[in-house]
Coordinates of N, CA and C in Angstrom, one line a residue:
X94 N -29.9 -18.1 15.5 CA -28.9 -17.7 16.5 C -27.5 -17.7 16.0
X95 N -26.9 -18.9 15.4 CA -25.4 -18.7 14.8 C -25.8 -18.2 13.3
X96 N -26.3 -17.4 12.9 CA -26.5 -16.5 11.9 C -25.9 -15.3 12.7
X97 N -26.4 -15.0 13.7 CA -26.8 -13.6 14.5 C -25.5 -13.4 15.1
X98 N -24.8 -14.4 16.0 CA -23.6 -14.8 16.2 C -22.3 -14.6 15.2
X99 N -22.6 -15.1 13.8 CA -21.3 -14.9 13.3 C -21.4 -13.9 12.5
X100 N -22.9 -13.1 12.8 CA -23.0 -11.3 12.1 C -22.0 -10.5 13.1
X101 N -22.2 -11.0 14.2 CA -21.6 -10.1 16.1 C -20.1 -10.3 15.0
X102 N -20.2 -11.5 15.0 CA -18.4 -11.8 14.9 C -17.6 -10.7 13.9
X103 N -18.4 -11.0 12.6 CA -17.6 -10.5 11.4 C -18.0 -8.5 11.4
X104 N -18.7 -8.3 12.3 CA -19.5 -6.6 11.8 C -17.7 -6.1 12.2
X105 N -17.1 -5.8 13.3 CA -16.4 -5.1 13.4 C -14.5 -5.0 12.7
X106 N -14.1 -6.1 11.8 CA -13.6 -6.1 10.7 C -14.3 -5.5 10.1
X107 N -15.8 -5.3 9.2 CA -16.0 -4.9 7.9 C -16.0 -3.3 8.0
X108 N -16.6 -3.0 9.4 CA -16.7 -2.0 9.7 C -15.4 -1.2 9.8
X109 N -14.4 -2.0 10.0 CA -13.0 -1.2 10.3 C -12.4 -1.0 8.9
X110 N -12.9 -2.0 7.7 CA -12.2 -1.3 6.6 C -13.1 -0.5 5.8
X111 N -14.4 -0.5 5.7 CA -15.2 0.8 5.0 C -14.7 2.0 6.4
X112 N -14.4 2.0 7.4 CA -14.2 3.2 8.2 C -12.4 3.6 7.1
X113 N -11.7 2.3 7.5 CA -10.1 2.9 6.8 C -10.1 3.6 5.5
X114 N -11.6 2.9 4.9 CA -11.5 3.9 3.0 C -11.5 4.8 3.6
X115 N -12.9 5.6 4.2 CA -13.6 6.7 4.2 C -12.5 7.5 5.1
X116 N -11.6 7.1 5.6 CA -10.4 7.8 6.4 C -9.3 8.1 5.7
X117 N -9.0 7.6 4.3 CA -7.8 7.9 3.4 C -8.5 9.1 2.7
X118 N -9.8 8.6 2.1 CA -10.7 9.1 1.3 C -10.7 11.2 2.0
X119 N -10.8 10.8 3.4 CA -10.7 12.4 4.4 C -9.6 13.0 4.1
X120 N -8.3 11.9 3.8 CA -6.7 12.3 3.5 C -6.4 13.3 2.1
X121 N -8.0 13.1 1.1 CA -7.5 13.2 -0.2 C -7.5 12.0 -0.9
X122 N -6.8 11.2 -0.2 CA -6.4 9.6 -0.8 C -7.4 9.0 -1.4
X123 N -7.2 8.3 -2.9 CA -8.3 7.9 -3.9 C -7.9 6.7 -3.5
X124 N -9.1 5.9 -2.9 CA -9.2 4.4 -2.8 C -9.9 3.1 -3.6
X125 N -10.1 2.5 -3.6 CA -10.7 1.4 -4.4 C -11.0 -0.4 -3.8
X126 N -12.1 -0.7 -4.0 CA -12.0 -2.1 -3.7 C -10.9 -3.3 -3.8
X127 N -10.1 -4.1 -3.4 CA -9.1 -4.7 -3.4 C -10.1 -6.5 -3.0
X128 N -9.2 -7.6 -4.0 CA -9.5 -8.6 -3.5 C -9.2 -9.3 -2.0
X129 N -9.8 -10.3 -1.6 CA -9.4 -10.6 -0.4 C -9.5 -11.9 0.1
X130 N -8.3 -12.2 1.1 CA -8.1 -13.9 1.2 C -9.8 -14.7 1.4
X131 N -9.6 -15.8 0.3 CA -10.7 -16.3 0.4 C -10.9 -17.2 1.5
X132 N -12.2 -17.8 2.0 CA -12.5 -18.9 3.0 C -11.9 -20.6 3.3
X133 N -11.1 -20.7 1.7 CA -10.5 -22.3 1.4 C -9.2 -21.9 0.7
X134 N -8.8 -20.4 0.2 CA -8.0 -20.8 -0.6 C -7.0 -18.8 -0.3
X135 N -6.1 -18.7 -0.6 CA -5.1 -17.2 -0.6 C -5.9 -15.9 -1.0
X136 N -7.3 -16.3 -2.4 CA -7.5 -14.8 -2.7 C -8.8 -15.4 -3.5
X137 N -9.5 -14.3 -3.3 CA -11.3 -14.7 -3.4 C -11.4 -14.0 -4.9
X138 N -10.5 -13.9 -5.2 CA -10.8 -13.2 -6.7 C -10.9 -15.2 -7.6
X139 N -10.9 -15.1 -9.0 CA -11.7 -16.1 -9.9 C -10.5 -16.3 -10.8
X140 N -9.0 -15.8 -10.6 CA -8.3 -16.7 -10.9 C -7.2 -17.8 -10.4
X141 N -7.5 -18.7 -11.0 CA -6.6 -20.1 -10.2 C -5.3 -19.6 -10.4
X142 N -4.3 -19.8 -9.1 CA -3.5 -19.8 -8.6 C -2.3 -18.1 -8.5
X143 N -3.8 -17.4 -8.1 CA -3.2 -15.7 -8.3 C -2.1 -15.5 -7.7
X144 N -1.3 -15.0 -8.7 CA 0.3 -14.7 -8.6 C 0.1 -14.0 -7.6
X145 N -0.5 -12.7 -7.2 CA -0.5 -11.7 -6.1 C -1.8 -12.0 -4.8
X146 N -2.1 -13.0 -4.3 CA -3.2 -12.7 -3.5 C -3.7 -11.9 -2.6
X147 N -4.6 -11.9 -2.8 CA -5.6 -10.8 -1.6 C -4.8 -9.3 -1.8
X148 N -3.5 -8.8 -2.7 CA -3.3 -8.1 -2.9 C -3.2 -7.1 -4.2
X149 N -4.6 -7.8 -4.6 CA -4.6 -6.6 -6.2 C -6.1 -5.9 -6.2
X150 N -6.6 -5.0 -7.0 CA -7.8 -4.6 -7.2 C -8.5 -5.3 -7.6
X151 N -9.6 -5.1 -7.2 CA -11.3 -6.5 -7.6 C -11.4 -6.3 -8.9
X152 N -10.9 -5.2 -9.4 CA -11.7 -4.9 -11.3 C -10.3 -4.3 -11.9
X153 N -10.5 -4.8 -13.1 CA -9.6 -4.0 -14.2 C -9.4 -2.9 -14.5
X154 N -10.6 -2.4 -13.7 CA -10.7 -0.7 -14.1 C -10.5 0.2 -12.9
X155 N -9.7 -0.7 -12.1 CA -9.3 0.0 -10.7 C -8.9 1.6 -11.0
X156 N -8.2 1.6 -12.1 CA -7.5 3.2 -12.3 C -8.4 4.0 -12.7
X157 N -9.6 3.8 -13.2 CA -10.5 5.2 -13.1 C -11.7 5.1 -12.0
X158 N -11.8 3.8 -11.6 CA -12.5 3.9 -10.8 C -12.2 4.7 -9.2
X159 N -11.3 4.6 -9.0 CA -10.5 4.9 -7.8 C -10.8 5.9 -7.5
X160 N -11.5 6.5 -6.3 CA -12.2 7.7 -5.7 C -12.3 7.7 -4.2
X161 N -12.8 9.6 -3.9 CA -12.8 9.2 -2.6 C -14.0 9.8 -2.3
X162 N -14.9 9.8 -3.4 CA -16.2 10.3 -3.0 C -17.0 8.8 -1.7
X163 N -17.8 9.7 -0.7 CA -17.9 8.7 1.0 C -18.9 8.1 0.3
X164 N -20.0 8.5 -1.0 CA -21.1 8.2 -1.0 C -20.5 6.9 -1.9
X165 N -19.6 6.7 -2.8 CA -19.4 5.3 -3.5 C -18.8 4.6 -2.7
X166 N -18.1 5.1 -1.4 CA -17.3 4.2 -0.8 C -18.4 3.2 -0.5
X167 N -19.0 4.1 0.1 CA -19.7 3.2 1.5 C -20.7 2.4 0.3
X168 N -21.1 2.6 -0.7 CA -21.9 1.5 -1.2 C -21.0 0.3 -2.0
X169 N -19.4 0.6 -2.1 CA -18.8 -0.4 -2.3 C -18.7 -1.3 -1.4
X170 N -18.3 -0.7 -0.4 CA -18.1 -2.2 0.8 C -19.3 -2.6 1.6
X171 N -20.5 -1.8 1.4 CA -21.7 -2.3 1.4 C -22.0 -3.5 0.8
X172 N -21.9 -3.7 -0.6 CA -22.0 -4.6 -1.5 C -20.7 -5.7 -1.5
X173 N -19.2 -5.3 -0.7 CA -18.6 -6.1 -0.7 C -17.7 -5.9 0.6
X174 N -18.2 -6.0 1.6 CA -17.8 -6.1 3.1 C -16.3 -6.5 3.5
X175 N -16.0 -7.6 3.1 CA -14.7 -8.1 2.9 C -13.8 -7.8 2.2
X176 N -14.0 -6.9 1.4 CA -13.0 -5.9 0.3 C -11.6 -5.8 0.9
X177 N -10.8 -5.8 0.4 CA -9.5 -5.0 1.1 C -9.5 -3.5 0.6
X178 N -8.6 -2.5 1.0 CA -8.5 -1.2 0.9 C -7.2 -0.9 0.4
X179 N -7.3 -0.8 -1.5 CA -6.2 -0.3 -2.1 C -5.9 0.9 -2.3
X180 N -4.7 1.8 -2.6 CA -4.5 2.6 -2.1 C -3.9 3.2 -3.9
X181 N -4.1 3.8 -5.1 CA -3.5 3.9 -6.0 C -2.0 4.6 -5.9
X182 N -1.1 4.9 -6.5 CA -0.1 5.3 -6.5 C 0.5 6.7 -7.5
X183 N 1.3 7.5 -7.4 CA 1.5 8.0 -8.6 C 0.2 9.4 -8.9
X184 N -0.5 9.2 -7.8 CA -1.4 10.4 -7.8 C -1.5 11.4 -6.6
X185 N -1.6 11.1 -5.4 CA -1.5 12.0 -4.2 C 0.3 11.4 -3.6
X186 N 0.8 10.3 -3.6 CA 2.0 10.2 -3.3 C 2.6 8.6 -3.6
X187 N 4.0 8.6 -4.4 CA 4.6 7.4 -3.9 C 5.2 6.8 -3.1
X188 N 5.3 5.6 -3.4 CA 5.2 4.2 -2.3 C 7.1 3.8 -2.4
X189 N 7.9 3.8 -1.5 CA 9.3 2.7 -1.8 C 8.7 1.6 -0.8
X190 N 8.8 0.4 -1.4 CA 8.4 -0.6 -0.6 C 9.7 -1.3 -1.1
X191 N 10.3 -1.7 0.6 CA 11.5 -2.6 1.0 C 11.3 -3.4 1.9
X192 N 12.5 -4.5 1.7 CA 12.2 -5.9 2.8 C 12.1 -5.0 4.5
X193 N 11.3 -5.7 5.1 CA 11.3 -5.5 6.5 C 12.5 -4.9 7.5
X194 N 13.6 -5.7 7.3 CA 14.7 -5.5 7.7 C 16.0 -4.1 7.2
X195 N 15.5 -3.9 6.1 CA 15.8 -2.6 5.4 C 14.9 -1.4 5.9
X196 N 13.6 -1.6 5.9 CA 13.4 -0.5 6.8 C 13.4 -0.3 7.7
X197 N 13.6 -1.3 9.1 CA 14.3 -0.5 10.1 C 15.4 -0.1 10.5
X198 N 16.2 -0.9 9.5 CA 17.6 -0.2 9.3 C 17.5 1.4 9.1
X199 N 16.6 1.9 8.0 CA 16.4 3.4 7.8 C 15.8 4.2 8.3
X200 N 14.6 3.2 8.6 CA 14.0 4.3 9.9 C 15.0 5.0 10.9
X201 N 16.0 3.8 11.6 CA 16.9 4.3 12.5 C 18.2 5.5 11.8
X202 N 18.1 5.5 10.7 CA 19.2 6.2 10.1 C 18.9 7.1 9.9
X203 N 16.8 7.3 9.6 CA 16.9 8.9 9.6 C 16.2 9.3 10.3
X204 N 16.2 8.7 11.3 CA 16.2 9.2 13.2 C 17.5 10.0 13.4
X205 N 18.9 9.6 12.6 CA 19.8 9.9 13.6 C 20.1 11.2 13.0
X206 N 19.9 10.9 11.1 CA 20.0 11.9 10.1 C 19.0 13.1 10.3
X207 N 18.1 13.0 11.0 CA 16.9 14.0 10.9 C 16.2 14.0 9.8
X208 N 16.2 13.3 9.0 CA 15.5 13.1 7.7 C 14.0 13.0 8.2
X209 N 12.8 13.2 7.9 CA 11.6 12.8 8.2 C 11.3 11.3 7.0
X210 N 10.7 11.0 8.1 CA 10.2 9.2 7.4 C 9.1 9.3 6.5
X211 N 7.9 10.2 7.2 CA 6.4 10.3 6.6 C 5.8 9.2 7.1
X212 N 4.6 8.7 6.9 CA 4.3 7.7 7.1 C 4.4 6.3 6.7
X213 N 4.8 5.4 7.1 CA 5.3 4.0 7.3 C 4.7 2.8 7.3
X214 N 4.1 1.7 6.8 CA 3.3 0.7 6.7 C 3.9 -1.0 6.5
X215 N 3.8 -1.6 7.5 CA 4.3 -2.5 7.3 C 3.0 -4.0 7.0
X216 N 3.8 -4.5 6.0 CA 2.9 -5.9 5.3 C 3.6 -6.6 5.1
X217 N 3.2 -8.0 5.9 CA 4.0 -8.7 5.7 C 5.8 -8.7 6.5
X218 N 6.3 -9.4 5.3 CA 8.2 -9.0 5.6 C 8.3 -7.5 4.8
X219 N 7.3 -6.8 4.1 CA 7.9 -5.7 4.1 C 7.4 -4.3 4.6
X220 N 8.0 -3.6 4.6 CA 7.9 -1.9 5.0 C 7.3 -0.9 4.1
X221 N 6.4 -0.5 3.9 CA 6.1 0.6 3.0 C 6.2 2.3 3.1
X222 N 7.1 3.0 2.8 CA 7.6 4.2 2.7 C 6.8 5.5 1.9
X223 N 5.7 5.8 2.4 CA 4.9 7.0 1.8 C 5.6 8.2 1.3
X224 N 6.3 8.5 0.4 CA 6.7 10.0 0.3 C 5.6 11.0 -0.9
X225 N 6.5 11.7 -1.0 CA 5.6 12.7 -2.3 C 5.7 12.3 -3.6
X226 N 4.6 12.6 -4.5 CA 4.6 11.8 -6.0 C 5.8 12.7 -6.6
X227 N 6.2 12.1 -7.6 CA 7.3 13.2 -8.1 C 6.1 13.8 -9.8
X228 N 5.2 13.6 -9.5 CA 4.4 13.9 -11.1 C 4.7 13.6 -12.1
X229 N 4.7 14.2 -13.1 CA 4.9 14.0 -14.7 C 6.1 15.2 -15.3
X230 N 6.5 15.8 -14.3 CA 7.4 16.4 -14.4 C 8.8 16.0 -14.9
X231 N 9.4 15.2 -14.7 CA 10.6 14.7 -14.7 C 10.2 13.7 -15.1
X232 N 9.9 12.9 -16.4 CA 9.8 11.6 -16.8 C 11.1 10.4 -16.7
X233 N 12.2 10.9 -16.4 CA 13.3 10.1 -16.4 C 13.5 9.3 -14.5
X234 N 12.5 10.7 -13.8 CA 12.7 10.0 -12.5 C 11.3 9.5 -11.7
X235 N 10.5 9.2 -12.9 CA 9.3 8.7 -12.5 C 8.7 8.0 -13.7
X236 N 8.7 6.9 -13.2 CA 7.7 6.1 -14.1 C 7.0 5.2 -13.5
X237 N 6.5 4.0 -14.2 CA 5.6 3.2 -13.7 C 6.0 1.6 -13.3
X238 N 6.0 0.9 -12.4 CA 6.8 -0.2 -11.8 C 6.1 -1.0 -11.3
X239 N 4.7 -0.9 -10.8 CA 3.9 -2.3 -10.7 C 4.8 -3.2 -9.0
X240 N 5.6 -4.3 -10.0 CA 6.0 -4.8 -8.8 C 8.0 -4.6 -8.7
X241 N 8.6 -5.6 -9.3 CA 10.0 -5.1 -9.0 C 10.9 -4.7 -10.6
X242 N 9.9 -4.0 -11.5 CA 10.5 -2.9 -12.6 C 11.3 -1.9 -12.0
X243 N 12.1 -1.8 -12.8 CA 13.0 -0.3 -12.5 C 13.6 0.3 -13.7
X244 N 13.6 1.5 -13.8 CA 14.0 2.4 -15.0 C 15.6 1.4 -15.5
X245 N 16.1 1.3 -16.5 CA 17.3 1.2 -16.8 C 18.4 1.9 -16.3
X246 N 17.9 3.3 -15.7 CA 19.0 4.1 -15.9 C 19.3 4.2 -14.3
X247 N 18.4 3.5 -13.6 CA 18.7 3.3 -12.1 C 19.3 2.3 -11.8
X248 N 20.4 1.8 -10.7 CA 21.0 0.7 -11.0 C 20.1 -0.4 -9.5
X249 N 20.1 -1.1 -10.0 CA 18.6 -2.3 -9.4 C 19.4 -2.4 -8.2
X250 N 18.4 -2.2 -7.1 CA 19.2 -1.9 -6.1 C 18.1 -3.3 -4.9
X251 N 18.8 -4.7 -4.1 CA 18.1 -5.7 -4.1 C 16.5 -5.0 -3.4
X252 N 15.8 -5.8 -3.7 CA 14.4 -6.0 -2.7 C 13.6 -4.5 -3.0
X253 N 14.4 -3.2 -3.7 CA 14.0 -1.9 -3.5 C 12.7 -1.8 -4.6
X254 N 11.2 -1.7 -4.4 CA 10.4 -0.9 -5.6 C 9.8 -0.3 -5.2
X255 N 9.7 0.7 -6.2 CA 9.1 2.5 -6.4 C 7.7 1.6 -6.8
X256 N 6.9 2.2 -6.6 CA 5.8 2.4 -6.7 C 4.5 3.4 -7.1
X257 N 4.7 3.6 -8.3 CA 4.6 5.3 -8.6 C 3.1 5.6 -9.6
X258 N 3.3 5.6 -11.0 CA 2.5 5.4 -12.2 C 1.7 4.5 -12.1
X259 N 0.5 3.8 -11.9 CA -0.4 3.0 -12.6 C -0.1 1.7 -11.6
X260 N 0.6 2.0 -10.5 CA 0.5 1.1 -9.5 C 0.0 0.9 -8.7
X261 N 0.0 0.0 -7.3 CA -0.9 0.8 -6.0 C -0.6 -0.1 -4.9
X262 N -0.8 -0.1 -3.8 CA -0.6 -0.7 -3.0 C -1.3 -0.8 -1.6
X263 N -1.0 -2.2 -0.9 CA -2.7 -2.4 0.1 C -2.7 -1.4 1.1
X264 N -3.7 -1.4 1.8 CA -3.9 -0.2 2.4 C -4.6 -0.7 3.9
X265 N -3.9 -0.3 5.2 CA -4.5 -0.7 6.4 C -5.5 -0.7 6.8
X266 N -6.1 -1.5 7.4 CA -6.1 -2.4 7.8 C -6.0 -3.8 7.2
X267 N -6.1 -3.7 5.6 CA -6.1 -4.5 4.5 C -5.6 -6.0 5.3
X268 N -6.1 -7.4 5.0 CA -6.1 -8.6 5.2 C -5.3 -9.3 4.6
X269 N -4.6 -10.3 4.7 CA -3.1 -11.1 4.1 C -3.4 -12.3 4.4
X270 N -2.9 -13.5 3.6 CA -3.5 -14.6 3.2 C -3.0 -15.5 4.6
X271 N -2.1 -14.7 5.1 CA -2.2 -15.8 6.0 C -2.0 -15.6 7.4
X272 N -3.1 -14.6 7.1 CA -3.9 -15.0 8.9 C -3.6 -12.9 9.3
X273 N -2.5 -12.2 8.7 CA -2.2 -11.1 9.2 C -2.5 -9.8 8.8
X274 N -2.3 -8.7 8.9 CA -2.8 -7.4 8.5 C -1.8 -6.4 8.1
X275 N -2.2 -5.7 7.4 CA -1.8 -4.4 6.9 C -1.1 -3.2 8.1
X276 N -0.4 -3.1 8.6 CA -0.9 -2.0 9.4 C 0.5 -0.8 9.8
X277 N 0.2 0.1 10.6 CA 0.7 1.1 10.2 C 2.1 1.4 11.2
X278 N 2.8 2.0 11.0 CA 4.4 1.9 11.6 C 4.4 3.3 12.2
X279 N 4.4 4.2 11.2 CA 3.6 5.5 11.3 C 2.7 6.2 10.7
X280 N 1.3 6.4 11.6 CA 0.2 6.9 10.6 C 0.7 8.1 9.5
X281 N -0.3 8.7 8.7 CA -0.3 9.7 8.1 C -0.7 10.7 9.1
X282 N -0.9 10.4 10.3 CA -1.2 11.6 10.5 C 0.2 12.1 12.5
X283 N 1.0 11.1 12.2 CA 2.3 11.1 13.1 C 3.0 12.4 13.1
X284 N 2.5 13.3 12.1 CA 3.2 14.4 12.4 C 2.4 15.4 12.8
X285 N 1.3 15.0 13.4 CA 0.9 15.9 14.4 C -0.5 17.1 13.6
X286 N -1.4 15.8 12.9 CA -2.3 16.3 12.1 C -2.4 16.9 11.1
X287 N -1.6 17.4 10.4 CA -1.6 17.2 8.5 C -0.7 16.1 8.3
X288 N -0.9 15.6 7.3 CA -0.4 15.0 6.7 C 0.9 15.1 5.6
X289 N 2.0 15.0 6.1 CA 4.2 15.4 5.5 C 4.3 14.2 4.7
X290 N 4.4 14.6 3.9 CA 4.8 13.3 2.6 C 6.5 14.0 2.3
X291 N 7.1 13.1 2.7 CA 8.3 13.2 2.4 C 9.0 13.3 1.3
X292 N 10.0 14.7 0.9 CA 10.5 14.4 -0.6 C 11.1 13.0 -0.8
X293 N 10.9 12.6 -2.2 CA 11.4 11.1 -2.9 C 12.7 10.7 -2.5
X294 N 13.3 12.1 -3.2 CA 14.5 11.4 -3.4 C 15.5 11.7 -1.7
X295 N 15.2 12.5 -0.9 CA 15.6 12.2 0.1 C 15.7 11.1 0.8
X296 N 14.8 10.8 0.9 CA 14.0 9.0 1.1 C 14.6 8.1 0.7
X297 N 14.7 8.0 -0.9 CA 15.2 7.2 -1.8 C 16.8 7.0 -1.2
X298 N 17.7 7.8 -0.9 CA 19.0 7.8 -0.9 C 19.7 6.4 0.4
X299 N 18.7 6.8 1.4 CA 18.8 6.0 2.7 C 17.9 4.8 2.2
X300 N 16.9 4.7 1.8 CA 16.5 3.8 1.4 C 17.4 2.7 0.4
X301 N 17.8 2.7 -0.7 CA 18.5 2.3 -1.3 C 20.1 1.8 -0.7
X302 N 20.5 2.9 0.0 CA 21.6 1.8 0.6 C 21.4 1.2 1.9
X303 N 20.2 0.8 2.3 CA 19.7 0.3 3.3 C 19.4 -1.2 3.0
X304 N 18.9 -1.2 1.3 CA 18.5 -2.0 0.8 C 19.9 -2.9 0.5
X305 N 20.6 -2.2 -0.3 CA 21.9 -2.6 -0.7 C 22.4 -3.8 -0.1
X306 N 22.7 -3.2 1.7 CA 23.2 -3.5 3.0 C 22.7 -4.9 3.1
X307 N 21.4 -4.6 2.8 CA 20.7 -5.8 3.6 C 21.0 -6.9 2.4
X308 N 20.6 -6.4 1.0 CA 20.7 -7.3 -0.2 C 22.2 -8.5 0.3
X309 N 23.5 -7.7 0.8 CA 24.7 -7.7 0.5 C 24.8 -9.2 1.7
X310 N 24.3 -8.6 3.0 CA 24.0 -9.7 4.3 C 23.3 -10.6 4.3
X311 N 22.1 -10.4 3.9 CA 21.3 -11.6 3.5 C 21.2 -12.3 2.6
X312 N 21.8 -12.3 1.8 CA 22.4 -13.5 1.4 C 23.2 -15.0 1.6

């Protein structure tokens, strides 16, 4: 009976993140298995004292593995239920991820600006900013940044990273070590059923002196 009981308990979490792959996966969006807060400790992955918890990919080979075929989803989080849902970067669109308080500052700015947001994700203290990838086109205004890298020729602007090339970042409903969730500010689909990925550098402009602002006060 408390077998059967703590199956009741846990089915509709697992079910909500193999549903969120197979829902990005519908977007186009190439997903992948993600580690996730363990039962005693921040992140169920096998190394002691992971710099990033419950927020990196389960395997090294996240970058080719990353697909949005339903028939591998579903037998990934078949096999690992508790997965979080990473989201790669740098291929259908990038990521500006800023502190929390910087993005509502922007949000409200390009409410007043008419700028479109795109969709919106908040983790944790920060805000995550979906726009359009810039490709391989312009190598000087796209590269690869992981966590708070920035090209030289940009000037570091506080709390701001691009998230573009060979990066990625968690994906909602995705789980956080302490106790909270991934979740969405505005969906992908807030603009009224396709999916508007906002140009970069539009984004980028308010973004950045949003960041600035806040860098400047919070301190």
């Amino acid at each position: 009976m408390a077998d059967v009981l703590y199956r009741r308990k846990r089915r509709p979490a697992m079910d909500g993140m193999v549903d969120a792959a197979l829902g990005y996966a519908a977007l186009g969006w190439p997903v992948v298995r993600g580690a996730a807060p363990g039962e005693d400790r921040a992140c169920n992955c096998e190394r002691l004292g992971c710099p990033d918890p419950a927020a990196h990919p389960a395997t090294m080979a996240w970058g080719v593995e990353a697909s949005t075929d339903t028939d591998t989803i579903r037998r990934w989080w078949a096999a690992d239920p508790e997965a979080n849902v990473i989201l790669p970067t740098g291929r259908v669109f990038d990521v500006f991820d800023v502190p929390r308080e910087a993005g509502v500052m922007a949000l409200a700015r390009m409410g007043r600006a008419g700028v479109p947001a795109g969709p919106v994700a908040a983790l944790g203290s920060r805000y995550l900013f979906f726009v359009a990838t810039r490709s391989p086109v312009d190598e000087d205004e796209w590269w690869s940044c992981h966590l708070d890298c920035v090209p030289e020729a940009i000037e570091d602007m506080p709390g701001l990273r691009w998230h573009c090339r060979d990066s990625f970042v968690l994906g909602a409903p995705s789980r956080l070590p302490g106790g909270g969730r991934v979740s969405w500010i505005r969906t992908p689909r807030d603009s009224g059923g396709s999916v508007v990925l906002p140009d970069p550098i539009a984004v980028l402009g308010i973004l950045a002196d949003a960041s600035e602002e806040f860098g400047d006060t919070g301190r």
